[in-house]
């Protein structure tokens, strides 16, 4: 297993749930749960990246390494690039971006995405996916879909229902899905630090701006993205108050503590 660094971006200014990295779950701030999940992986180093002094104070209090970043990054990948530069990481260092709002993230998923990138020396990025089994999910524009080639490299990511079954859906959308042709993209990424240094010099790409998907900037610049399929259902993160209550209930019903 190749060594890798985990970076956990944690912003205070969420539009839907301000201050969510510090919101309490089972007696601990959310970001501490994420940090603990990362600590269960094979990461050689774990860093919390934030632009807010309140998060910095909380993270240092529970023993985390913290890097302060600018607050004006257009994407999470740009923020990660700043961290890689601040840490002076070697170009071949693997960096896994773990979002600070995923307190249920399995450590195995972190290891999987890092391993997938390490296994393809030509790829700059690796990410995850899982099958889509229902029509509602497939046609939901908030769910990103991905298609790959035979080697597992991404061909495209879209909010549209790709691939389109031209013959079966000629007259109307389907009522059920009969094959495993569709996959949901899971936004857990591993990068090579050298790629991050290059990425931060690019302006947002046309496809990225159309779909509002930052990974399309890499594809449009000709970089390869490996996609690994998770082996068990991937838990959702916390975007809303309802998500937060769901996660709190998860910890309560299972008797979990910080």
PDB file of N, CA, C and O in Angstrom, residues 129-205:
ATOM      1  N   UNK A 129     -17.174   5.430  -7.273  1.00  0.00           N
ATOM      2  CA  UNK A 129     -18.515   5.368  -7.855  1.00  0.00           C
ATOM      3  C   UNK A 129     -19.254   4.177  -7.264  1.00  0.00           C
ATOM      4  O   UNK A 129     -18.645   3.284  -6.656  1.00  0.00           O
ATOM      5  N   UNK A 130     -20.580   4.171  -7.459  1.00  0.00           N
ATOM      6  CA  UNK A 130     -21.395   3.030  -7.069  1.00  0.00           C
ATOM      7  C   UNK A 130     -22.558   2.907  -8.041  1.00  0.00           C
ATOM      8  O   UNK A 130     -22.937   3.886  -8.701  1.00  0.00           O
ATOM      9  N   UNK A 131     -23.147   1.715  -8.183  1.00  0.00           N
ATOM     10  CA  UNK A 131     -24.233   1.524  -9.152  1.00  0.00           C
ATOM     11  C   UNK A 131     -25.462   2.360  -8.805  1.00  0.00           C
ATOM     12  O   UNK A 131     -25.736   2.649  -7.640  1.00  0.00           O
ATOM     13  N   UNK A 132     -26.194   2.753  -9.841  1.00  0.00           N
ATOM     14  CA  UNK A 132     -27.504   3.400  -9.699  1.00  0.00           C
ATOM     15  C   UNK A 132     -28.570   2.367 -10.053  1.00  0.00           C
ATOM     16  O   UNK A 132     -28.527   1.765 -11.120  1.00  0.00           O
ATOM     17  N   UNK A 133     -29.524   2.180  -9.165  1.00  0.00           N
ATOM     18  CA  UNK A 133     -30.535   1.146  -9.371  1.00  0.00           C
ATOM     19  C   UNK A 133     -31.935   1.698  -9.617  1.00  0.00           C
ATOM     20  O   UNK A 133     -32.825   0.940  -9.983  1.00  0.00           O
ATOM     21  N   UNK A 134     -32.141   3.008  -9.400  1.00  0.00           N
ATOM     22  CA  UNK A 134     -33.498   3.536  -9.533  1.00  0.00           C
ATOM     23  C   UNK A 134     -33.525   4.744 -10.458  1.00  0.00           C
ATOM     24  O   UNK A 134     -32.562   5.512 -10.539  1.00  0.00           O
ATOM     25  N   UNK A 135     -34.647   4.905 -11.126  1.00  0.00           N
ATOM     26  CA  UNK A 135     -34.816   5.958 -12.120  1.00  0.00           C
ATOM     27  C   UNK A 135     -34.739   7.347 -11.494  1.00  0.00           C
ATOM     28  O   UNK A 135     -34.159   8.275 -12.072  1.00  0.00           O
ATOM     29  N   UNK A 136     -35.311   7.504 -10.314  1.00  0.00           N
ATOM     30  CA  UNK A 136     -35.314   8.817  -9.662  1.00  0.00           C
ATOM     31  C   UNK A 136     -33.895   9.326  -9.451  1.00  0.00           C
ATOM     32  O   UNK A 136     -33.592  10.499  -9.705  1.00  0.00           O
ATOM     33  N   UNK A 137     -33.010   8.451  -9.000  1.00  0.00           N
ATOM     34  CA  UNK A 137     -31.615   8.843  -8.795  1.00  0.00           C
ATOM     35  C   UNK A 137     -30.942   9.170 -10.119  1.00  0.00           C
ATOM     36  O   UNK A 137     -30.219  10.166 -10.236  1.00  0.00           O
ATOM     37  N   UNK A 138     -31.188   8.362 -11.125  1.00  0.00           N
ATOM     38  CA  UNK A 138     -30.548   8.576 -12.421  1.00  0.00           C
ATOM     39  C   UNK A 138     -30.911   9.917 -13.027  1.00  0.00           C
ATOM     40  O   UNK A 138     -30.074  10.597 -13.621  1.00  0.00           O
ATOM     41  N   UNK A 139     -32.166  10.352 -12.877  1.00  0.00           N
ATOM     42  CA  UNK A 139     -32.618  11.592 -13.489  1.00  0.00           C
ATOM     43  C   UNK A 139     -32.517  12.801 -12.554  1.00  0.00           C
ATOM     44  O   UNK A 139     -32.931  13.890 -12.912  1.00  0.00           O
ATOM     45  N   UNK A 140     -31.950  12.609 -11.371  1.00  0.00           N
ATOM     46  CA  UNK A 140     -31.764  13.710 -10.421  1.00  0.00           C
ATOM     47  C   UNK A 140     -30.503  14.490 -10.793  1.00  0.00           C
ATOM     48  O   UNK A 140     -29.396  13.946 -10.746  1.00  0.00           O
ATOM     49  N   UNK A 141     -30.614  15.782 -11.158  1.00  0.00           N
ATOM     50  CA  UNK A 141     -29.433  16.549 -11.557  1.00  0.00           C
ATOM     51  C   UNK A 141     -28.466  16.819 -10.414  1.00  0.00           C
ATOM     52  O   UNK A 141     -27.326  17.228 -10.654  1.00  0.00           O
ATOM     53  N   UNK A 142     -28.892  16.601  -9.177  1.00  0.00           N
ATOM     54  CA  UNK A 142     -27.985  16.754  -8.042  1.00  0.00           C
ATOM     55  C   UNK A 142     -27.107  15.522  -7.841  1.00  0.00           C
ATOM     56  O   UNK A 142     -26.168  15.560  -7.035  1.00  0.00           O
ATOM     57  N   UNK A 143     -27.419  14.448  -8.540  1.00  0.00           N
ATOM     58  CA  UNK A 143     -26.618  13.224  -8.497  1.00  0.00           C
ATOM     59  C   UNK A 143     -25.734  13.195  -9.737  1.00  0.00           C
ATOM     60  O   UNK A 143     -26.236  13.194 -10.865  1.00  0.00           O
ATOM     61  N   UNK A 144     -24.430  13.177  -9.538  1.00  0.00           N
ATOM     62  CA  UNK A 144     -23.496  13.198 -10.667  1.00  0.00           C
ATOM     63  C   UNK A 144     -23.274  11.772 -11.161  1.00  0.00           C
ATOM     64  O   UNK A 144     -23.048  10.853 -10.378  1.00  0.00           O
ATOM     65  N   UNK A 145     -23.367  11.592 -12.476  1.00  0.00           N
ATOM     66  CA  UNK A 145     -23.141  10.294 -13.094  1.00  0.00           C
ATOM     67  C   UNK A 145     -21.763  10.248 -13.752  1.00  0.00           C
ATOM     68  O   UNK A 145     -21.235  11.279 -14.163  1.00  0.00           O
ATOM     69  N   UNK A 146     -21.181   9.047 -13.843  1.00  0.00           N
ATOM     70  CA  UNK A 146     -19.870   8.882 -14.462  1.00  0.00           C
ATOM     71  C   UNK A 146     -19.887   7.667 -15.369  1.00  0.00           C
ATOM     72  O   UNK A 146     -20.538   6.665 -15.074  1.00  0.00           O
ATOM     73  N   UNK A 147     -19.204   7.780 -16.502  1.00  0.00           N
ATOM     74  CA  UNK A 147     -18.983   6.639 -17.378  1.00  0.00           C
ATOM     75  C   UNK A 147     -17.479   6.482 -17.582  1.00  0.00           C
ATOM     76  O   UNK A 147     -16.731   7.469 -17.591  1.00  0.00           O
ATOM     77  N   UNK A 148     -17.026   5.229 -17.743  1.00  0.00           N
ATOM     78  CA  UNK A 148     -15.593   4.936 -17.809  1.00  0.00           C
ATOM     79  C   UNK A 148     -15.281   4.065 -19.018  1.00  0.00           C
ATOM     80  O   UNK A 148     -16.160   3.442 -19.613  1.00  0.00           O
ATOM     81  N   UNK A 149     -13.988   3.995 -19.334  1.00  0.00           N
ATOM     82  CA  UNK A 149     -13.555   3.065 -20.373  1.00  0.00           C
ATOM     83  C   UNK A 149     -13.276   1.707 -19.741  1.00  0.00           C
ATOM     84  O   UNK A 149     -13.494   1.496 -18.544  1.00  0.00           O
ATOM     85  N   UNK A 150     -12.774   0.760 -20.541  1.00  0.00           N
ATOM     86  CA  UNK A 150     -12.572  -0.599 -20.038  1.00  0.00           C
ATOM     87  C   UNK A 150     -11.470  -0.687 -18.984  1.00  0.00           C
ATOM     88  O   UNK A 150     -11.396  -1.667 -18.237  1.00  0.00           O
ATOM     89  N   UNK A 151     -10.589   0.312 -18.907  1.00  0.00           N
ATOM     90  CA  UNK A 151      -9.520   0.301 -17.909  1.00  0.00           C
ATOM     91  C   UNK A 151      -9.910   1.033 -16.632  1.00  0.00           C
ATOM     92  O   UNK A 151      -9.083   1.187 -15.734  1.00  0.00           O
ATOM     93  N   UNK A 152     -11.153   1.497 -16.565  1.00  0.00           N
ATOM     94  CA  UNK A 152     -11.614   2.177 -15.365  1.00  0.00           C
ATOM     95  C   UNK A 152     -11.385   3.669 -15.359  1.00  0.00           C
ATOM     96  O   UNK A 152     -11.673   4.333 -14.355  1.00  0.00           O
ATOM     97  N   UNK A 153     -10.885   4.208 -16.454  1.00  0.00           N
ATOM     98  CA  UNK A 153     -10.646   5.657 -16.516  1.00  0.00           C
ATOM     99  C   UNK A 153     -11.912   6.390 -16.951  1.00  0.00           C
ATOM    100  O   UNK A 153     -12.636   5.928 -17.832  1.00  0.00           O
ATOM    101  N   UNK A 154     -12.154   7.518 -16.327  1.00  0.00           N
ATOM    102  CA  UNK A 154     -13.372   8.277 -16.601  1.00  0.00           C
ATOM    103  C   UNK A 154     -13.375   8.827 -18.017  1.00  0.00           C
ATOM    104  O   UNK A 154     -12.384   9.389 -18.488  1.00  0.00           O
ATOM    105  N   UNK A 155     -14.510   8.656 -18.685  1.00  0.00           N
ATOM    106  CA  UNK A 155     -14.738   9.289 -19.982  1.00  0.00           C
ATOM    107  C   UNK A 155     -15.449  10.623 -19.820  1.00  0.00           C
ATOM    108  O   UNK A 155     -15.169  11.573 -20.527  1.00  0.00           O
ATOM    109  N   UNK A 156     -16.400  10.672 -18.884  1.00  0.00           N
ATOM    110  CA  UNK A 156     -17.141  11.908 -18.650  1.00  0.00           C
ATOM    111  C   UNK A 156     -17.930  11.814 -17.353  1.00  0.00           C
ATOM    112  O   UNK A 156     -18.301  10.719 -16.908  1.00  0.00           O
ATOM    113  N   UNK A 157     -18.152  12.973 -16.757  1.00  0.00           N
ATOM    114  CA  UNK A 157     -19.033  13.131 -15.599  1.00  0.00           C
ATOM    115  C   UNK A 157     -20.147  14.086 -16.000  1.00  0.00           C
ATOM    116  O   UNK A 157     -19.900  15.073 -16.703  1.00  0.00           O
ATOM    117  N   UNK A 158     -21.364  13.832 -15.556  1.00  0.00           N
ATOM    118  CA  UNK A 158     -22.468  14.711 -15.931  1.00  0.00           C
ATOM    119  C   UNK A 158     -23.584  14.653 -14.901  1.00  0.00           C
ATOM    120  O   UNK A 158     -23.759  13.650 -14.200  1.00  0.00           O
ATOM    121  N   UNK A 159     -24.343  15.740 -14.849  1.00  0.00           N
ATOM    122  CA  UNK A 159     -25.573  15.745 -14.054  1.00  0.00           C
ATOM    123  C   UNK A 159     -26.733  15.126 -14.840  1.00  0.00           C
ATOM    124  O   UNK A 159     -27.773  14.822 -14.263  1.00  0.00           O
ATOM    125  N   UNK A 160     -26.523  14.929 -16.130  1.00  0.00           N
ATOM    126  CA  UNK A 160     -27.535  14.306 -16.985  1.00  0.00           C
ATOM    127  C   UNK A 160     -27.494  12.789 -16.826  1.00  0.00           C
ATOM    128  O   UNK A 160     -26.490  12.226 -16.376  1.00  0.00           O
ATOM    129  N   UNK A 161     -28.568  12.091 -17.228  1.00  0.00           N
ATOM    130  CA  UNK A 161     -28.608  10.625 -17.113  1.00  0.00           C
ATOM    131  C   UNK A 161     -27.809   9.957 -18.231  1.00  0.00           C
ATOM    132  O   UNK A 161     -28.345   9.601 -19.275  1.00  0.00           O
ATOM    133  N   UNK A 162     -26.497   9.822 -18.014  1.00  0.00           N
ATOM    134  CA  UNK A 162     -25.627   9.181 -19.012  1.00  0.00           C
ATOM    135  C   UNK A 162     -25.230   7.795 -18.534  1.00  0.00           C
ATOM    136  O   UNK A 162     -25.061   7.594 -17.328  1.00  0.00           O
ATOM    137  N   UNK A 163     -25.070   6.823 -19.457  1.00  0.00           N
ATOM    138  CA  UNK A 163     -25.376   6.902 -20.889  1.00  0.00           C
ATOM    139  C   UNK A 163     -26.875   6.885 -21.149  1.00  0.00           C
ATOM    140  O   UNK A 163     -27.659   6.418 -20.322  1.00  0.00           O
ATOM    141  N   UNK A 164     -27.259   7.385 -22.323  1.00  0.00           N
ATOM    142  CA  UNK A 164     -28.672   7.436 -22.710  1.00  0.00           C
ATOM    143  C   UNK A 164     -29.011   6.202 -23.540  1.00  0.00           C
ATOM    144  O   UNK A 164     -28.359   5.920 -24.551  1.00  0.00           O
ATOM    145  N   UNK A 165     -30.034   5.470 -23.113  1.00  0.00           N
ATOM    146  CA  UNK A 165     -30.470   4.275 -23.834  1.00  0.00           C
ATOM    147  C   UNK A 165     -31.394   4.711 -24.982  1.00  0.00           C
ATOM    148  O   UNK A 165     -32.600   4.871 -24.797  1.00  0.00           O
ATOM    149  N   UNK A 166     -30.801   4.886 -26.156  1.00  0.00           N
ATOM    150  CA  UNK A 166     -31.552   5.493 -27.265  1.00  0.00           C
ATOM    151  C   UNK A 166     -32.786   4.678 -27.673  1.00  0.00           C
ATOM    152  O   UNK A 166     -33.853   5.237 -27.909  1.00  0.00           O
ATOM    153  N   UNK A 167     -32.650   3.367 -27.732  1.00  0.00           N
ATOM    154  CA  UNK A 167     -33.760   2.544 -28.191  1.00  0.00           C
ATOM    155  C   UNK A 167     -34.840   2.386 -27.126  1.00  0.00           C
ATOM    156  O   UNK A 167     -36.032   2.549 -27.403  1.00  0.00           O
ATOM    157  N   UNK A 168     -34.427   2.091 -25.903  1.00  0.00           N
ATOM    158  CA  UNK A 168     -35.411   1.832 -24.846  1.00  0.00           C
ATOM    159  C   UNK A 168     -36.130   3.097 -24.403  1.00  0.00           C
ATOM    160  O   UNK A 168     -37.289   3.048 -23.994  1.00  0.00           O
ATOM    161  N   UNK A 169     -35.451   4.250 -24.481  1.00  0.00           N
ATOM    162  CA  UNK A 169     -36.048   5.495 -23.981  1.00  0.00           C
ATOM    163  C   UNK A 169     -36.451   6.429 -25.115  1.00  0.00           C
ATOM    164  O   UNK A 169     -36.524   7.640 -24.949  1.00  0.00           O
ATOM    165  N   UNK A 170     -36.724   5.860 -26.265  1.00  0.00           N
ATOM    166  CA  UNK A 170     -36.989   6.660 -27.468  1.00  0.00           C
ATOM    167  C   UNK A 170     -38.214   7.562 -27.296  1.00  0.00           C
ATOM    168  O   UNK A 170     -38.229   8.712 -27.733  1.00  0.00           O
ATOM    169  N   UNK A 171     -39.246   7.062 -26.644  1.00  0.00           N
ATOM    170  CA  UNK A 171     -40.496   7.818 -26.547  1.00  0.00           C
ATOM    171  C   UNK A 171     -40.732   8.417 -25.177  1.00  0.00           C
ATOM    172  O   UNK A 171     -41.366   9.461 -25.051  1.00  0.00           O
ATOM    173  N   UNK A 172     -40.218   7.775 -24.116  1.00  0.00           N
ATOM    174  CA  UNK A 172     -40.430   8.292 -22.766  1.00  0.00           C
ATOM    175  C   UNK A 172     -39.363   7.754 -21.821  1.00  0.00           C
ATOM    176  O   UNK A 172     -38.750   6.726 -22.111  1.00  0.00           O
ATOM    177  N   UNK A 173     -39.131   8.445 -20.706  1.00  0.00           N
ATOM    178  CA  UNK A 173     -38.157   7.961 -19.720  1.00  0.00           C
ATOM    179  C   UNK A 173     -38.578   6.602 -19.176  1.00  0.00           C
ATOM    180  O   UNK A 173     -39.764   6.250 -19.198  1.00  0.00           O
ATOM    181  N   UNK A 174     -37.615   5.836 -18.663  1.00  0.00           N
ATOM    182  CA  UNK A 174     -37.933   4.513 -18.142  1.00  0.00           C
ATOM    183  C   UNK A 174     -38.660   4.584 -16.804  1.00  0.00           C
ATOM    184  O   UNK A 174     -38.623   5.602 -16.116  1.00  0.00           O
ATOM    185  N   UNK A 175     -39.300   3.506 -16.445  1.00  0.00           N
ATOM    186  CA  UNK A 175     -39.913   3.390 -15.113  1.00  0.00           C
ATOM    187  C   UNK A 175     -39.058   2.540 -14.192  1.00  0.00           C
ATOM    188  O   UNK A 175     -39.232   2.560 -12.979  1.00  0.00           O
ATOM    189  N   UNK A 176     -38.146   1.763 -14.773  1.00  0.00           N
ATOM    190  CA  UNK A 176     -37.201   0.986 -13.979  1.00  0.00           C
ATOM    191  C   UNK A 176     -35.942   0.761 -14.799  1.00  0.00           C
ATOM    192  O   UNK A 176     -35.942   0.900 -16.023  1.00  0.00           O
ATOM    193  N   UNK A 177     -34.852   0.427 -14.093  1.00  0.00           N
ATOM    194  CA  UNK A 177     -33.568   0.178 -14.744  1.00  0.00           C
ATOM    195  C   UNK A 177     -33.300  -1.319 -14.729  1.00  0.00           C
ATOM    196  O   UNK A 177     -33.335  -1.949 -13.679  1.00  0.00           O
ATOM    197  N   UNK A 178     -33.028  -1.867 -15.896  1.00  0.00           N
ATOM    198  CA  UNK A 178     -32.910  -3.315 -16.013  1.00  0.00           C
ATOM    199  C   UNK A 178     -31.469  -3.802 -16.063  1.00  0.00           C
ATOM    200  O   UNK A 178     -31.223  -5.007 -16.050  1.00  0.00           O
ATOM    201  N   UNK A 179     -30.497  -2.889 -16.133  1.00  0.00           N
ATOM    202  CA  UNK A 179     -29.089  -3.289 -16.172  1.00  0.00           C
ATOM    203  C   UNK A 179     -28.306  -2.449 -15.168  1.00  0.00           C
ATOM    204  O   UNK A 179     -28.838  -1.520 -14.546  1.00  0.00           O
ATOM    205  N   UNK A 180     -27.002  -2.749 -15.046  1.00  0.00           N
ATOM    206  CA  UNK A 180     -26.113  -1.988 -14.164  1.00  0.00           C
ATOM    207  C   UNK A 180     -25.257  -0.999 -14.948  1.00  0.00           C
ATOM    208  O   UNK A 180     -24.110  -0.743 -14.610  1.00  0.00           O
ATOM    209  N   UNK A 181     -25.825  -0.422 -16.007  1.00  0.00           N
ATOM    210  CA  UNK A 181     -25.053   0.453 -16.888  1.00  0.00           C
ATOM    211  C   UNK A 181     -24.772   1.821 -16.277  1.00  0.00           C
ATOM    212  O   UNK A 181     -23.912   2.545 -16.767  1.00  0.00           O
ATOM    213  N   UNK A 182     -25.487   2.193 -15.208  1.00  0.00           N
ATOM    214  CA  UNK A 182     -25.394   3.545 -14.670  1.00  0.00           C
ATOM    215  C   UNK A 182     -24.705   3.559 -13.317  1.00  0.00           C
ATOM    216  O   UNK A 182     -24.944   2.702 -12.468  1.00  0.00           O
ATOM    217  N   UNK A 183     -23.851   4.584 -13.125  1.00  0.00           N
ATOM    218  CA  UNK A 183     -23.081   4.677 -11.888  1.00  0.00           C
ATOM    219  C   UNK A 183     -23.122   6.102 -11.353  1.00  0.00           C
ATOM    220  O   UNK A 183     -22.993   7.077 -12.103  1.00  0.00           O
ATOM    221  N   UNK A 184     -23.275   6.197 -10.064  1.00  0.00           N
ATOM    222  CA  UNK A 184     -23.244   7.490  -9.367  1.00  0.00           C
ATOM    223  C   UNK A 184     -21.810   7.804  -8.956  1.00  0.00           C
ATOM    224  O   UNK A 184     -21.110   6.967  -8.379  1.00  0.00           O
ATOM    225  N   UNK A 185     -21.383   9.029  -9.255  1.00  0.00           N
ATOM    226  CA  UNK A 185     -20.064   9.457  -8.818  1.00  0.00           C
ATOM    227  C   UNK A 185     -20.086   9.815  -7.343  1.00  0.00           C
ATOM    228  O   UNK A 185     -21.002  10.469  -6.848  1.00  0.00           O
ATOM    229  N   UNK A 186     -19.073   9.367  -6.627  1.00  0.00           N
ATOM    230  CA  UNK A 186     -18.889   9.679  -5.206  1.00  0.00           C
ATOM    231  C   UNK A 186     -17.700  10.627  -5.099  1.00  0.00           C
ATOM    232  O   UNK A 186     -16.595  10.314  -5.559  1.00  0.00           O
ATOM    233  N   UNK A 187     -17.905  11.773  -4.471  1.00  0.00           N
ATOM    234  CA  UNK A 187     -16.897  12.828  -4.494  1.00  0.00           C
ATOM    235  C   UNK A 187     -15.769  12.694  -3.498  1.00  0.00           C
ATOM    236  O   UNK A 187     -15.428  13.649  -2.794  1.00  0.00           O
ATOM    237  N   UNK A 188     -15.171  11.528  -3.429  1.00  0.00           N
ATOM    238  CA  UNK A 188     -13.939  11.321  -2.658  1.00  0.00           C
ATOM    239  C   UNK A 188     -12.810  11.192  -3.670  1.00  0.00           C
ATOM    240  O   UNK A 188     -12.873  10.336  -4.564  1.00  0.00           O
ATOM    241  N   UNK A 189     -11.767  12.040  -3.547  1.00  0.00           N
ATOM    242  CA  UNK A 189     -10.723  12.109  -4.553  1.00  0.00           C
ATOM    243  C   UNK A 189      -9.344  11.843  -3.963  1.00  0.00           C
ATOM    244  O   UNK A 189      -9.052  12.237  -2.827  1.00  0.00           O
ATOM    245  N   UNK A 190      -8.484  11.228  -4.791  1.00  0.00           N
ATOM    246  CA  UNK A 190      -7.046  11.185  -4.524  1.00  0.00           C
ATOM    247  C   UNK A 190      -6.338  11.882  -5.686  1.00  0.00           C
ATOM    248  O   UNK A 190      -6.750  11.730  -6.846  1.00  0.00           O
ATOM    249  N   UNK A 191      -5.309  12.645  -5.375  1.00  0.00           N
ATOM    250  CA  UNK A 191      -4.564  13.396  -6.385  1.00  0.00           C
ATOM    251  C   UNK A 191      -3.069  13.157  -6.209  1.00  0.00           C
ATOM    252  O   UNK A 191      -2.601  12.816  -5.116  1.00  0.00           O
ATOM    253  N   UNK A 192      -2.335  13.389  -7.271  1.00  0.00           N
ATOM    254  CA  UNK A 192      -0.885  13.527  -7.164  1.00  0.00           C
ATOM    255  C   UNK A 192      -0.584  15.003  -6.909  1.00  0.00           C
ATOM    256  O   UNK A 192      -1.171  15.885  -7.549  1.00  0.00           O
ATOM    257  N   UNK A 193       0.320  15.268  -5.972  1.00  0.00           N
ATOM    258  CA  UNK A 193       0.592  16.656  -5.590  1.00  0.00           C
ATOM    259  C   UNK A 193       1.085  17.475  -6.780  1.00  0.00           C
ATOM    260  O   UNK A 193       0.780  18.667  -6.893  1.00  0.00           O
ATOM    261  N   UNK A 194       1.837  16.863  -7.672  1.00  0.00           N
ATOM    262  CA  UNK A 194       2.314  17.582  -8.856  1.00  0.00           C
ATOM    263  C   UNK A 194       1.178  18.034  -9.748  1.00  0.00           C
ATOM    264  O   UNK A 194       1.221  19.135 -10.328  1.00  0.00           O
ATOM    265  N   UNK A 195       0.137  17.219  -9.853  1.00  0.00           N
ATOM    266  CA  UNK A 195      -1.039  17.622 -10.622  1.00  0.00           C
ATOM    267  C   UNK A 195      -1.715  18.817  -9.962  1.00  0.00           C
ATOM    268  O   UNK A 195      -2.157  19.746 -10.651  1.00  0.00           O
ATOM    269  N   UNK A 196      -1.833  18.822  -8.639  1.00  0.00           N
ATOM    270  CA  UNK A 196      -2.486  19.935  -7.941  1.00  0.00           C
ATOM    271  C   UNK A 196      -1.781  21.257  -8.220  1.00  0.00           C
ATOM    272  O   UNK A 196      -2.434  22.293  -8.398  1.00  0.00           O
ATOM    273  N   UNK A 197      -0.442  21.217  -8.292  1.00  0.00           N
ATOM    274  CA  UNK A 197       0.305  22.440  -8.588  1.00  0.00           C
ATOM    275  C   UNK A 197      -0.033  22.959  -9.983  1.00  0.00           C
ATOM    276  O   UNK A 197      -0.117  24.175 -10.208  1.00  0.00           O
ATOM    277  N   UNK A 198      -0.240  22.032 -10.916  1.00  0.00           N
ATOM    278  CA  UNK A 198      -0.616  22.423 -12.276  1.00  0.00           C
ATOM    279  C   UNK A 198      -2.062  22.912 -12.323  1.00  0.00           C
ATOM    280  O   UNK A 198      -2.384  23.904 -12.985  1.00  0.00           O
ATOM    281  N   UNK A 199      -2.940  22.227 -11.613  1.00  0.00           N
ATOM    282  CA  UNK A 199      -4.371  22.544 -11.635  1.00  0.00           C
ATOM    283  C   UNK A 199      -4.631  23.981 -11.199  1.00  0.00           C
ATOM    284  O   UNK A 199      -5.473  24.677 -11.785  1.00  0.00           O
ATOM    285  N   UNK A 200      -3.920  24.439 -10.189  1.00  0.00           N
ATOM    286  CA  UNK A 200      -4.203  25.764  -9.643  1.00  0.00           C
ATOM    287  C   UNK A 200      -3.787  26.897 -10.581  1.00  0.00           C
ATOM    288  O   UNK A 200      -4.134  28.061 -10.345  1.00  0.00           O
ATOM    289  N   UNK A 201      -3.094  26.571 -11.671  1.00  0.00           N
ATOM    290  CA  UNK A 201      -2.724  27.605 -12.647  1.00  0.00           C
ATOM    291  C   UNK A 201      -3.774  27.759 -13.753  1.00  0.00           C
ATOM    292  O   UNK A 201      -3.689  28.687 -14.555  1.00  0.00           O
ATOM    293  N   UNK A 202      -4.751  26.846 -13.802  1.00  0.00           N
ATOM    294  CA  UNK A 202      -5.760  26.874 -14.859  1.00  0.00           C
ATOM    295  C   UNK A 202      -6.981  27.688 -14.452  1.00  0.00           C
ATOM    296  O   UNK A 202      -7.390  27.671 -13.292  1.00  0.00           O
ATOM    297  N   UNK A 203      -7.578  28.332 -15.412  1.00  0.00           N
ATOM    298  CA  UNK A 203      -8.883  28.965 -15.200  1.00  0.00           C
ATOM    299  C   UNK A 203      -9.965  27.895 -15.303  1.00  0.00           C
ATOM    300  O   UNK A 203      -9.753  26.844 -15.910  1.00  0.00           O
ATOM    301  N   UNK A 204     -11.141  28.134 -14.712  1.00  0.00           N
ATOM    302  CA  UNK A 204     -12.250  27.182 -14.878  1.00  0.00           C
ATOM    303  C   UNK A 204     -12.508  26.899 -16.354  1.00  0.00           C
ATOM    304  O   UNK A 204     -12.503  27.805 -17.184  1.00  0.00           O
ATOM    305  N   UNK A 205     -12.733  25.617 -16.674  1.00  0.00           N
ATOM    306  CA  UNK A 205     -12.906  25.191 -18.059  1.00  0.00           C
ATOM    307  C   UNK A 205     -14.372  25.300 -18.481  1.00  0.00           C
ATOM    308  O   UNK A 205     -15.268  25.288 -17.637  1.00  0.00           O
TER     309      UNK A 205
END
